[in-house]
XYZ file of C-alpha atoms in Angstrom:
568
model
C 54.776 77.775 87.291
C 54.519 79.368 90.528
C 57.269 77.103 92.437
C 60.261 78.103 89.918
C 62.868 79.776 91.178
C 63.499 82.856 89.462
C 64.815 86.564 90.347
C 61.155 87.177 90.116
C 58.144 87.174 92.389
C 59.986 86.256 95.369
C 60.234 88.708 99.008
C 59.637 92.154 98.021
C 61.686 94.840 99.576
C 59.906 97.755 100.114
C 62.331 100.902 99.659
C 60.376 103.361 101.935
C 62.464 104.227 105.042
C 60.736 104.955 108.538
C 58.870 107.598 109.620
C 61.546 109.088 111.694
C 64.350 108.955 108.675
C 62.193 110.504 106.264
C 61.643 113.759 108.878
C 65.686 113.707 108.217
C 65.729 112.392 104.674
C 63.169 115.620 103.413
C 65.034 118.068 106.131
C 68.429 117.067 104.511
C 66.878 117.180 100.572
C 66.198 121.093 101.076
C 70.086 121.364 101.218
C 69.974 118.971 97.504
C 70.306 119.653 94.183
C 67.246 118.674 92.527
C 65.782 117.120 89.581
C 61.781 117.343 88.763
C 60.837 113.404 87.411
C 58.971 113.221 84.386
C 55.726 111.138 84.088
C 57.490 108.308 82.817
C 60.770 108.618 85.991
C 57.409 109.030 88.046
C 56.198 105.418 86.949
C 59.410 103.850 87.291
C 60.233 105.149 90.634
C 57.296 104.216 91.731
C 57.910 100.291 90.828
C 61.201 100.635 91.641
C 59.869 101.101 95.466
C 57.138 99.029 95.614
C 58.819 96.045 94.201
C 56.927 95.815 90.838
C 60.456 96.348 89.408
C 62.599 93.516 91.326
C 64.865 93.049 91.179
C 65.898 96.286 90.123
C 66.439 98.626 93.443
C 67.348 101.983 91.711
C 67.659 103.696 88.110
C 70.251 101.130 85.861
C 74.119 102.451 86.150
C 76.648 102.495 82.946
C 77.529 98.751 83.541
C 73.768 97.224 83.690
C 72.853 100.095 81.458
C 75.334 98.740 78.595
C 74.114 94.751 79.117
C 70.362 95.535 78.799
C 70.735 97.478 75.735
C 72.776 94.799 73.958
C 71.763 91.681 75.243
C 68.401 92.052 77.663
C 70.474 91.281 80.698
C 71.855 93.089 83.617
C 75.280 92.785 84.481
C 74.925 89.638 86.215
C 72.927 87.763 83.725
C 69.513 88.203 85.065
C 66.974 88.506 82.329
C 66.184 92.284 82.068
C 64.718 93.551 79.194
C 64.203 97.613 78.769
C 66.544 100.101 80.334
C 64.520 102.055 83.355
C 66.899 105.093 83.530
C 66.921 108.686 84.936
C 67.905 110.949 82.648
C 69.650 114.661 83.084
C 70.374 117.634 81.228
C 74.105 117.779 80.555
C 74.159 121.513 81.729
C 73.016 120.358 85.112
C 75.808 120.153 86.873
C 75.621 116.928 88.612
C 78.202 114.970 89.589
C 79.050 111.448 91.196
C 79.234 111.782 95.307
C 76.673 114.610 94.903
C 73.130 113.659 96.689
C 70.037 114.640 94.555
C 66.790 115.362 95.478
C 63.841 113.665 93.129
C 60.966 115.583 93.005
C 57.405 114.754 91.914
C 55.573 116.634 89.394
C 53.527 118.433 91.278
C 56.474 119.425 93.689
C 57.095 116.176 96.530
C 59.915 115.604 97.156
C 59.922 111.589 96.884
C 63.629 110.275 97.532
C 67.014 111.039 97.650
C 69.811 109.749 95.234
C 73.575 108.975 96.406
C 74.563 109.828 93.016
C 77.709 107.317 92.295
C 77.613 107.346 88.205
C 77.037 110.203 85.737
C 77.260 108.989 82.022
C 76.748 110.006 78.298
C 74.804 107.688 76.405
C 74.292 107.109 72.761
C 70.487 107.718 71.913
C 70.817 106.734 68.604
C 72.606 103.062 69.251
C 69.688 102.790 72.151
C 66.794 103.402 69.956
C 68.016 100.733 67.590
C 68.599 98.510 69.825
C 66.005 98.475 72.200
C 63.480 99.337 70.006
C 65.242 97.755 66.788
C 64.322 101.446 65.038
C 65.439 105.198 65.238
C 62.337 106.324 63.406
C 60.806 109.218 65.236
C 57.659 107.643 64.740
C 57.918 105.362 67.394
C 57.058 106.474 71.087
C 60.147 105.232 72.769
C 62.411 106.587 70.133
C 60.449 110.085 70.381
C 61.040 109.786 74.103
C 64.389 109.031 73.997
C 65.377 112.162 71.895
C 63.576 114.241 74.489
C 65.167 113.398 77.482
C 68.493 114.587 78.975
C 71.581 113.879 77.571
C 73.333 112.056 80.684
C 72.252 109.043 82.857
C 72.383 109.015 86.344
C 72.581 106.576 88.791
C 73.412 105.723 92.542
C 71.119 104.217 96.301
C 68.158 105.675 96.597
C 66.766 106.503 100.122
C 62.979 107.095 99.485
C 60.533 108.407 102.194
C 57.795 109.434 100.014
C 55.063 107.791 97.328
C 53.388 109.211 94.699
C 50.138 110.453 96.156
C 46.864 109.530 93.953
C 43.446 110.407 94.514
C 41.583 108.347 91.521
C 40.536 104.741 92.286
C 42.763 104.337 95.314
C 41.424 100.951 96.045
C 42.506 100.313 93.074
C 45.901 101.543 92.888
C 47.255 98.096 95.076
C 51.347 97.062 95.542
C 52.955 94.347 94.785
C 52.322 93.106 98.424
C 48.480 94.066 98.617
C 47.514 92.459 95.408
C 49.390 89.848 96.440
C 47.824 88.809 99.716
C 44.329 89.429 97.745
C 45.275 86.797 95.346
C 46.025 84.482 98.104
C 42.917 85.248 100.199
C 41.212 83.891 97.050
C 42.756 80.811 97.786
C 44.043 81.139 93.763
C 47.173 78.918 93.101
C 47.212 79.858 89.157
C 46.300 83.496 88.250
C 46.247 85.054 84.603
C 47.159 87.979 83.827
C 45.130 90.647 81.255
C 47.425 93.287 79.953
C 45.175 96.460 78.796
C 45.807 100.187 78.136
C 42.362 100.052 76.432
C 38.962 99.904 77.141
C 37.809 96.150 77.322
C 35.105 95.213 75.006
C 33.035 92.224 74.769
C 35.825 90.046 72.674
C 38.139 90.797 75.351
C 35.799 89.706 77.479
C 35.180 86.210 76.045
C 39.083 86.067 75.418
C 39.681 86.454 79.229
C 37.120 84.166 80.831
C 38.668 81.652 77.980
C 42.072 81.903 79.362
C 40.936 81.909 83.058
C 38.967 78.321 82.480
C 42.085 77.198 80.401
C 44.214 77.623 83.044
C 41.973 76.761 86.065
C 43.084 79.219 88.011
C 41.673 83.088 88.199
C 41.951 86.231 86.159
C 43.689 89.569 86.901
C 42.837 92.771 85.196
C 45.697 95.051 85.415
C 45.163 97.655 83.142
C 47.830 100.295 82.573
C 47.454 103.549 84.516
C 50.758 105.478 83.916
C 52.224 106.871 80.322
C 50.297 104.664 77.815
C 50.838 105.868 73.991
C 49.650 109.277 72.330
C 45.883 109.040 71.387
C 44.777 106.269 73.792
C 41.523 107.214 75.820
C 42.678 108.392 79.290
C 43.001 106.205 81.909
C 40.044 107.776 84.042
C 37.259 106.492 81.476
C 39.084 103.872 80.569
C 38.939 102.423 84.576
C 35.771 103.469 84.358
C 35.305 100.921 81.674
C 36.893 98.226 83.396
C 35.094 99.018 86.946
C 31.397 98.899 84.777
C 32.326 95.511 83.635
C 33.404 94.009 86.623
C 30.756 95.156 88.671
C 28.143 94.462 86.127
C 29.009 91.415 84.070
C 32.127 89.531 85.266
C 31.322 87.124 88.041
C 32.817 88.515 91.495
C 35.000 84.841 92.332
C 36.561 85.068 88.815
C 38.036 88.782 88.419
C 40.840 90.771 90.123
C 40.530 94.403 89.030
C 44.144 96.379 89.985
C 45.398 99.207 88.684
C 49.642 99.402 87.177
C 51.557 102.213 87.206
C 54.102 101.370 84.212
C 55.133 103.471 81.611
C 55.107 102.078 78.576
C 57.800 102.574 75.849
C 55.643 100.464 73.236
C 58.993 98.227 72.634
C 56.941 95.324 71.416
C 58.782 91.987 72.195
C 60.980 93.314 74.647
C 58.429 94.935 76.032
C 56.194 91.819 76.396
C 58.820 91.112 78.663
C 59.218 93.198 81.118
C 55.167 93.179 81.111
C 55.555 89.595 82.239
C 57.746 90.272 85.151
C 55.811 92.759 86.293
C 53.080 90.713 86.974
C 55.470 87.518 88.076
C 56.018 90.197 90.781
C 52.408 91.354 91.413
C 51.713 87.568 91.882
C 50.864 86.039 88.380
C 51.805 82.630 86.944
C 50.288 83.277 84.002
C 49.857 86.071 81.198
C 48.110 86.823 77.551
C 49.831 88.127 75.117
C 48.115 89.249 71.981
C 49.456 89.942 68.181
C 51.985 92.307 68.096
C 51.730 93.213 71.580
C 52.653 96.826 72.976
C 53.269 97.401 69.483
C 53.272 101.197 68.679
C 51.414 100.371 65.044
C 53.565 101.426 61.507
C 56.701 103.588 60.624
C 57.087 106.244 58.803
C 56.749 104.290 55.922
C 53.951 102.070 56.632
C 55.335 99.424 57.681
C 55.091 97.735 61.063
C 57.280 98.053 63.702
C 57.231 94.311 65.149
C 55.674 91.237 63.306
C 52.526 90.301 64.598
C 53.777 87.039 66.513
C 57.285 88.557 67.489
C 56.352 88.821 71.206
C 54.595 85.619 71.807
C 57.572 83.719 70.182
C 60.254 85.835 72.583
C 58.583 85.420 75.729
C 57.823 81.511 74.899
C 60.973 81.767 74.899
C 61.950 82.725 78.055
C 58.791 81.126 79.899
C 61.029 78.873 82.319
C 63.593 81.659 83.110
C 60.730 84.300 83.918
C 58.683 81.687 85.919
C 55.412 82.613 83.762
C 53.621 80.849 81.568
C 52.345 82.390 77.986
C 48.778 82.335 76.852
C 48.710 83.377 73.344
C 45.502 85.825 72.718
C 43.143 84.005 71.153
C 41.514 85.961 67.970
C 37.567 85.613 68.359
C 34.753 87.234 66.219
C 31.224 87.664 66.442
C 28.876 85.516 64.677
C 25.558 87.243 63.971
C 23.648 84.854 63.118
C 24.608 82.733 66.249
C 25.100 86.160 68.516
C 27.792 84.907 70.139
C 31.178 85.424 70.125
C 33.586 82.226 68.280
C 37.395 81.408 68.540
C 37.926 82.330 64.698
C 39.979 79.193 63.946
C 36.567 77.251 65.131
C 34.076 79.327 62.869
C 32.808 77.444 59.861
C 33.857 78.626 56.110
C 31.258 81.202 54.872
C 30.182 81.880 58.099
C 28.982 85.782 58.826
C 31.571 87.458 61.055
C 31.570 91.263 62.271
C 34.082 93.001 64.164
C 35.547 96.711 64.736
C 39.102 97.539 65.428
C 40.413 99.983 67.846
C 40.795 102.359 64.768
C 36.925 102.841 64.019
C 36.110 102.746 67.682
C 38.130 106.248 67.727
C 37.496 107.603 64.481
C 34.220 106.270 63.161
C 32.228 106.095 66.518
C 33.804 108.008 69.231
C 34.836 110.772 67.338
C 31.543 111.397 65.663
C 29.466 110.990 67.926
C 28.046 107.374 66.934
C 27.064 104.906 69.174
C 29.247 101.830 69.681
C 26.568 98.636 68.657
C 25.673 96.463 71.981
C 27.198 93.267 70.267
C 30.636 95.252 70.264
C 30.623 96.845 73.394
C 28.658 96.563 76.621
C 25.753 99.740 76.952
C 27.462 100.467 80.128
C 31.025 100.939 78.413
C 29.854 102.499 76.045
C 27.567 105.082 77.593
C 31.171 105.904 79.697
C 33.108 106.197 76.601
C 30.648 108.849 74.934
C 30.943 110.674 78.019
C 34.324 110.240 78.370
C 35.090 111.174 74.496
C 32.785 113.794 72.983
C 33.272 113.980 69.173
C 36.021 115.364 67.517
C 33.834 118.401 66.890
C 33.357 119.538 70.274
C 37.174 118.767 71.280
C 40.325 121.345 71.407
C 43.047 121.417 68.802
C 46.193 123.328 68.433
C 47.559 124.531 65.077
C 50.611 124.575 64.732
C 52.500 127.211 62.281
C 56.213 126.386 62.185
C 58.107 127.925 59.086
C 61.371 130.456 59.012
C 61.079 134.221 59.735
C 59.042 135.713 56.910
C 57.647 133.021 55.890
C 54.315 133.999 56.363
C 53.268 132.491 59.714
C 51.582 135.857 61.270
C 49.882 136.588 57.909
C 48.141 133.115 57.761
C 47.164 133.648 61.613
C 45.596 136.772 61.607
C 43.388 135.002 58.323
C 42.797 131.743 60.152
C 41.854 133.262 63.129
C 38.709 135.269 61.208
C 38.151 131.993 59.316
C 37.259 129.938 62.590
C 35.611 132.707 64.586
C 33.298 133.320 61.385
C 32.600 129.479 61.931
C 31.852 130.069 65.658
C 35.128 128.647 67.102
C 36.641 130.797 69.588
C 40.702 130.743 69.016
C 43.639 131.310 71.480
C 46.289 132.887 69.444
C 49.621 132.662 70.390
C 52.587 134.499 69.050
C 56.041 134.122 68.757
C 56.527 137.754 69.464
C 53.688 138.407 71.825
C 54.956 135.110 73.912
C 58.922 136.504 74.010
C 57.246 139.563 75.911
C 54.718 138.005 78.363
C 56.500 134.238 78.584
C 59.583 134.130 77.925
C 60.963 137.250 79.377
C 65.029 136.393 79.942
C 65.358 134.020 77.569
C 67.824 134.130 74.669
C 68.249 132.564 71.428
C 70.347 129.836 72.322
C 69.377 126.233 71.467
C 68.224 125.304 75.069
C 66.602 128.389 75.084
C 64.541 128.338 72.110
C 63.425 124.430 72.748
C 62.298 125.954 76.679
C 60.614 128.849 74.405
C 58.844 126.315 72.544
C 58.157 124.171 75.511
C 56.349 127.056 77.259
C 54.328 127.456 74.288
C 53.470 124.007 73.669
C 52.341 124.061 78.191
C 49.809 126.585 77.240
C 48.809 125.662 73.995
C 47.997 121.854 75.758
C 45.796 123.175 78.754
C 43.655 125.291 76.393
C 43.344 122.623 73.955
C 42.819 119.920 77.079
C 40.080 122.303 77.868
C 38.486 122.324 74.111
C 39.440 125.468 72.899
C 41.497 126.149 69.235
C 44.916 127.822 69.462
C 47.070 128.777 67.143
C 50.111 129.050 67.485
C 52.707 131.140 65.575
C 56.544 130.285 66.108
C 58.968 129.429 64.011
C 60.249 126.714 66.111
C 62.737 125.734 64.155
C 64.084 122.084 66.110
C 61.911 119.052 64.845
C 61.850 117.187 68.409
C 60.651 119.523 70.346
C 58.198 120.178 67.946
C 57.744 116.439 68.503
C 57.495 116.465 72.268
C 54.581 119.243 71.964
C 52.873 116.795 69.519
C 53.045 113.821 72.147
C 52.245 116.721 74.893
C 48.730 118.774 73.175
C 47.350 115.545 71.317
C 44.867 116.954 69.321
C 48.222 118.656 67.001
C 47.806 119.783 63.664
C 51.154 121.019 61.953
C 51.473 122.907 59.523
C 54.275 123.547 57.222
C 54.409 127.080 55.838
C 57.010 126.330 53.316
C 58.311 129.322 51.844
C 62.448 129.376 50.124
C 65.075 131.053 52.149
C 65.673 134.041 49.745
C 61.868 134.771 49.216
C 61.844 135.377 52.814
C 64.445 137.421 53.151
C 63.041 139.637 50.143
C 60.011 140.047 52.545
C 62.208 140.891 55.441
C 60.973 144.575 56.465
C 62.602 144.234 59.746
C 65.994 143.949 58.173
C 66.920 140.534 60.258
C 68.328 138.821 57.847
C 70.930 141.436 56.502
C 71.806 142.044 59.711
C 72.611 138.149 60.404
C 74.418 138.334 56.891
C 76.734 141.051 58.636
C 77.319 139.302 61.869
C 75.154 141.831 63.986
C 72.751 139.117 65.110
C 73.961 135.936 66.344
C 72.334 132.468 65.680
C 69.646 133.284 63.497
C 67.655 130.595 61.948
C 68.414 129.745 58.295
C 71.453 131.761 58.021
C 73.508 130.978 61.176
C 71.194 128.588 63.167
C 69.607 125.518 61.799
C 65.722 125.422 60.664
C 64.696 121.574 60.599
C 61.512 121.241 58.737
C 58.703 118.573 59.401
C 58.827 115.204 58.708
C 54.946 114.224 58.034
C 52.874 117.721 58.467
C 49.537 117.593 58.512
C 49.495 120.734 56.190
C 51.739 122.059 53.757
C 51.292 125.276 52.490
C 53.514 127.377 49.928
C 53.019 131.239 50.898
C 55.342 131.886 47.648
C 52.935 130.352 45.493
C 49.741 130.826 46.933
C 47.067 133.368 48.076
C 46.452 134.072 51.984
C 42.778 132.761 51.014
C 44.225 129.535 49.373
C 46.549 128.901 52.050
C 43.644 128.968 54.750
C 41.254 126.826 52.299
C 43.851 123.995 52.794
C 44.496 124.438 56.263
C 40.299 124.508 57.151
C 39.716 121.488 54.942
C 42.393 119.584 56.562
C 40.557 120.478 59.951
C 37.317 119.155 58.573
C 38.810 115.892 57.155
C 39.859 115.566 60.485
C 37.223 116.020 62.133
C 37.405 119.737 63.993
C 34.967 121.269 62.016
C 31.527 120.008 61.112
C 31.838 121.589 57.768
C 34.545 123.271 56.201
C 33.969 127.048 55.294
């Protein structure tokens, strides 16, 4: 499908302004207000300048903003899927005919925005429409109640790219992966979307769809934010470098790397997967069962039906200018050692196969080895190394509960529990952290969630690093609690559930009468919300229970998990 006409693929307009205007652009960006982008800004900005996004040229304003969410179209009719927005705190201060200053993570400044539309938005009516959910559940939603609460929008004048240091022949532009296709002399390319490592059904799968097509095959794995509890992208390159170099044939593989972030917004997302790649030079692209599919709700149930996003973007083939290969299911046959389309293997035939669920917690996280007819030796040997077991990783633990309820109690015990098991803990307390981390801050809403944030920072780079925190705050707003589950990973709440009056019969301190009287302002569970968790790992009722009962739950739950080899 190459020679349709579509808003997609065609000449790519590079954003990036001279050499002599960015001098001016970053002098003139000092005198800015500034924003700092967050992983996921980071990722679109980055396609947004490269072209990867076209024919988007800058963050959506109110008008396109409004069309995508209800319809998949911008404003003038072109097929757009998923809004690709900058967000801002309302207490900013930013204002049309300001400029802004967008500033990398790690402290670039990247580009400057003309800002020409500032504008509320209803995350609630997004989330169900976009994502056709407002369960917290779900990645995108979870994002979404994160963010700021205003859109911005306006030109962009950008004199700066993201700088990487991983894989950089890898990391290729619209343009550059472009000219390699053609240099292949490749008229039809397929496209293999991945945010996992590729094992050897994926393997058959692809070379499948390459010889189906007659044309080559593109790897382009994801490399930006991919969904809470994938492996990282560095092994997971790794992987895909091991396999090309080792068992793909060099004339039928393209390996590039894409820096999307994904909102996991299943059909819709499938997509705005396929332009992507109509723009990085595909014709064609797989798309598997329930593809970027962000697994089941808080009740279980799926968020997409397995076949949703195949039947969308069949849809919508003609209009995107790609055409849809469905993923074919194949399974190993034993007997036969060789991998079989499943709809071609014989009744009462053998089969064996391993989903992505027991890779994680039945191999990977204890320590197993993945069999050979699964996964490739040299995969595998970079996933072990990539993915020590559970037992050797970080966690965080998590005590969120109202004042009184027991929280410092149950840390001082837990901490004893796990250093008499030989873990060493980072403890981190509510009080302790006011003093040392939070200095300034008061007990206002923004300031408690930037309290908790700080928290959740450190608690993350110890865990990242594989040590055990606890941490005890009452941290009494459910989505930043969220955001610091999404953030650590390896996040084990727990609940310490205790009624509002026994607490305040335990109150030594004399907080609570004094927020009866009016002396102390927004105090949680008399003047000031507590919201309590959803789905906690642990639940534990301090009212009912011993200190020793309450930690027997909480180490079990850390050994059913996996944390501990044994539980105490």
């Amino acid at each position: 499908m190459a020679e349709i006409q579509t808003p997609y693929g065609g000449e790519l307009v590079d954003l990036l302004v001279s050499s002599q205007e960015a001098r001016e652009l970053a002098r003139r960006a000092r005198e800015c207000r500034r924003v700092t982008l967050s992983d996921r800004a980071l990722c679109d900005l980055e396609l947004l300048v490269n072209g990867g996004f076209s024919p988007l040229r800058t963050f959506l304003g109110r008008e396109d903003y409004e069309r995508v969410v209800a319809e998949s179209r911008l404003k003038n009719g072109v097929l757009w899927p998923l809004p690709v927005m900058l967000s801002v705190a309302a207490s900013s201060g930013i204002e049309p005919g300001q400029e802004l200053a967008l500033d990398a993570p790690w402290g670039d400044t990247l580009a400057i925005m003309d800002v020409r539309e500032v504008f509320e938005y209803d995350a609630e009516r997004e989330a169900q429409q976009v994502f056709g959910t407002s369960d917290r559940k779900h990645p995108g939603v979870s994002a979404l109640r994160a963010q700021g609460e205003r859109y911005v929008s306006g030109p962009l004048k950008v004199f700066g790219r993201p700088e990487y240091y991983d894989f950089p022949d890898l990391r290729l532009t619209p343009r550059q992966l472009r000219r390699e296709l053609a240099a292949r002399g490749w008229k039809r390319i397929v496209a293999f979307q991945t945010r996992n490592p590729i094992h050897r059904a994926h393997e058959e799968l692809t070379r499948r769809a390459a010889r189906q097509i007659e044309g080559g095959l593109l790897l382009h794995p994801v490399v930006g934010v991919t969904k809470h509890g994938d492996v990282d992208h560095y092994t997971r390159v790794r992987c895909y470098k091991a396999l090309v170099d080792n068992y793909y044939e060099a004339d039928e593989v393209v390996l590039a790397l894409l820096p999307l972030a994904m909102r996991m917004g299943g059909p819709r997302e499938a997509l705005l997967h396929a332009i992507v790649r109509r723009n990085y030079g595909a014709t064609h692209f797989i798309v598997g069962r329930d593809h970027a599919g962000p697994g089941n709700d808080s009740q279980g149930r799926p968020f997409y039906g397995p076949y949703d996003a195949q039947e969308l973007l069949r849809k919508h083939e003609a209009e995107l200018g790609v055409s849809m290969v469905p993923f074919q299911m194949v399974v190993y046959a034993p007997k036969q050692d060789r991998y079989v389309p499943l709809d071609e293997v014989p009744k009462g035939t053998e089969t064996a196969g391993i989903s992505g669920t027991q890779v994680r917690e039945d191999y990977l996280a204890k320590g197993r080895a993945l069999p050979a007819w699964f996964t490739r030796p040299a995969v595998a040997s970079v996933l072990a190394q990539g993915n020590p077991p559970r037992s050797k990783q970080g966690f965080t633990i998590w005590f969120t509960g109202l004042s009184g309820s027991g929280k410092s109690t149950l840390t001082r015990a837990l901490e004893q529990r796990l250093l008499a098991i030989g873990r060493d803990v980072t403890v981190l307390d509510g009080d302790e952290i006011r003093t040392h981390l939070s200095k300034g801050l008061g007990f206002t809403k923004e300031d408690r969630d930037t309290n908790i944030r700080r928290v959740g920072y450190v608690a993350s780079q110890v865990t990242r690093h594989g040590g055990a925190v606890i941490t005890a705050c009452i941290s009494p707003y459910r989505a930043v609690r969220d955001e610091n589950r999404e953030l650590i990973g390896n996040f084990v709440e727990v609940f310490v559930d205790a009624p509002l009056h026994v607490c305040e019969q335990r109150d030594v301190k004399g907080l609570y009468k004094k927020a009866r009287a009016g002396e102390i302002k927004e105090f949680t569970g008399v003047s000031d919300p507590y919201e309590p968790p959803v789905d906690p790992e642990v639940v534990v009722s301090t009212h009912q229970e011993t200190v020793g009962e309450s930690c027997d739950k909480i180490v079990a739950q850390l050994a059913s998990l996996g944390y501990l080899q044994e539980p105490a």
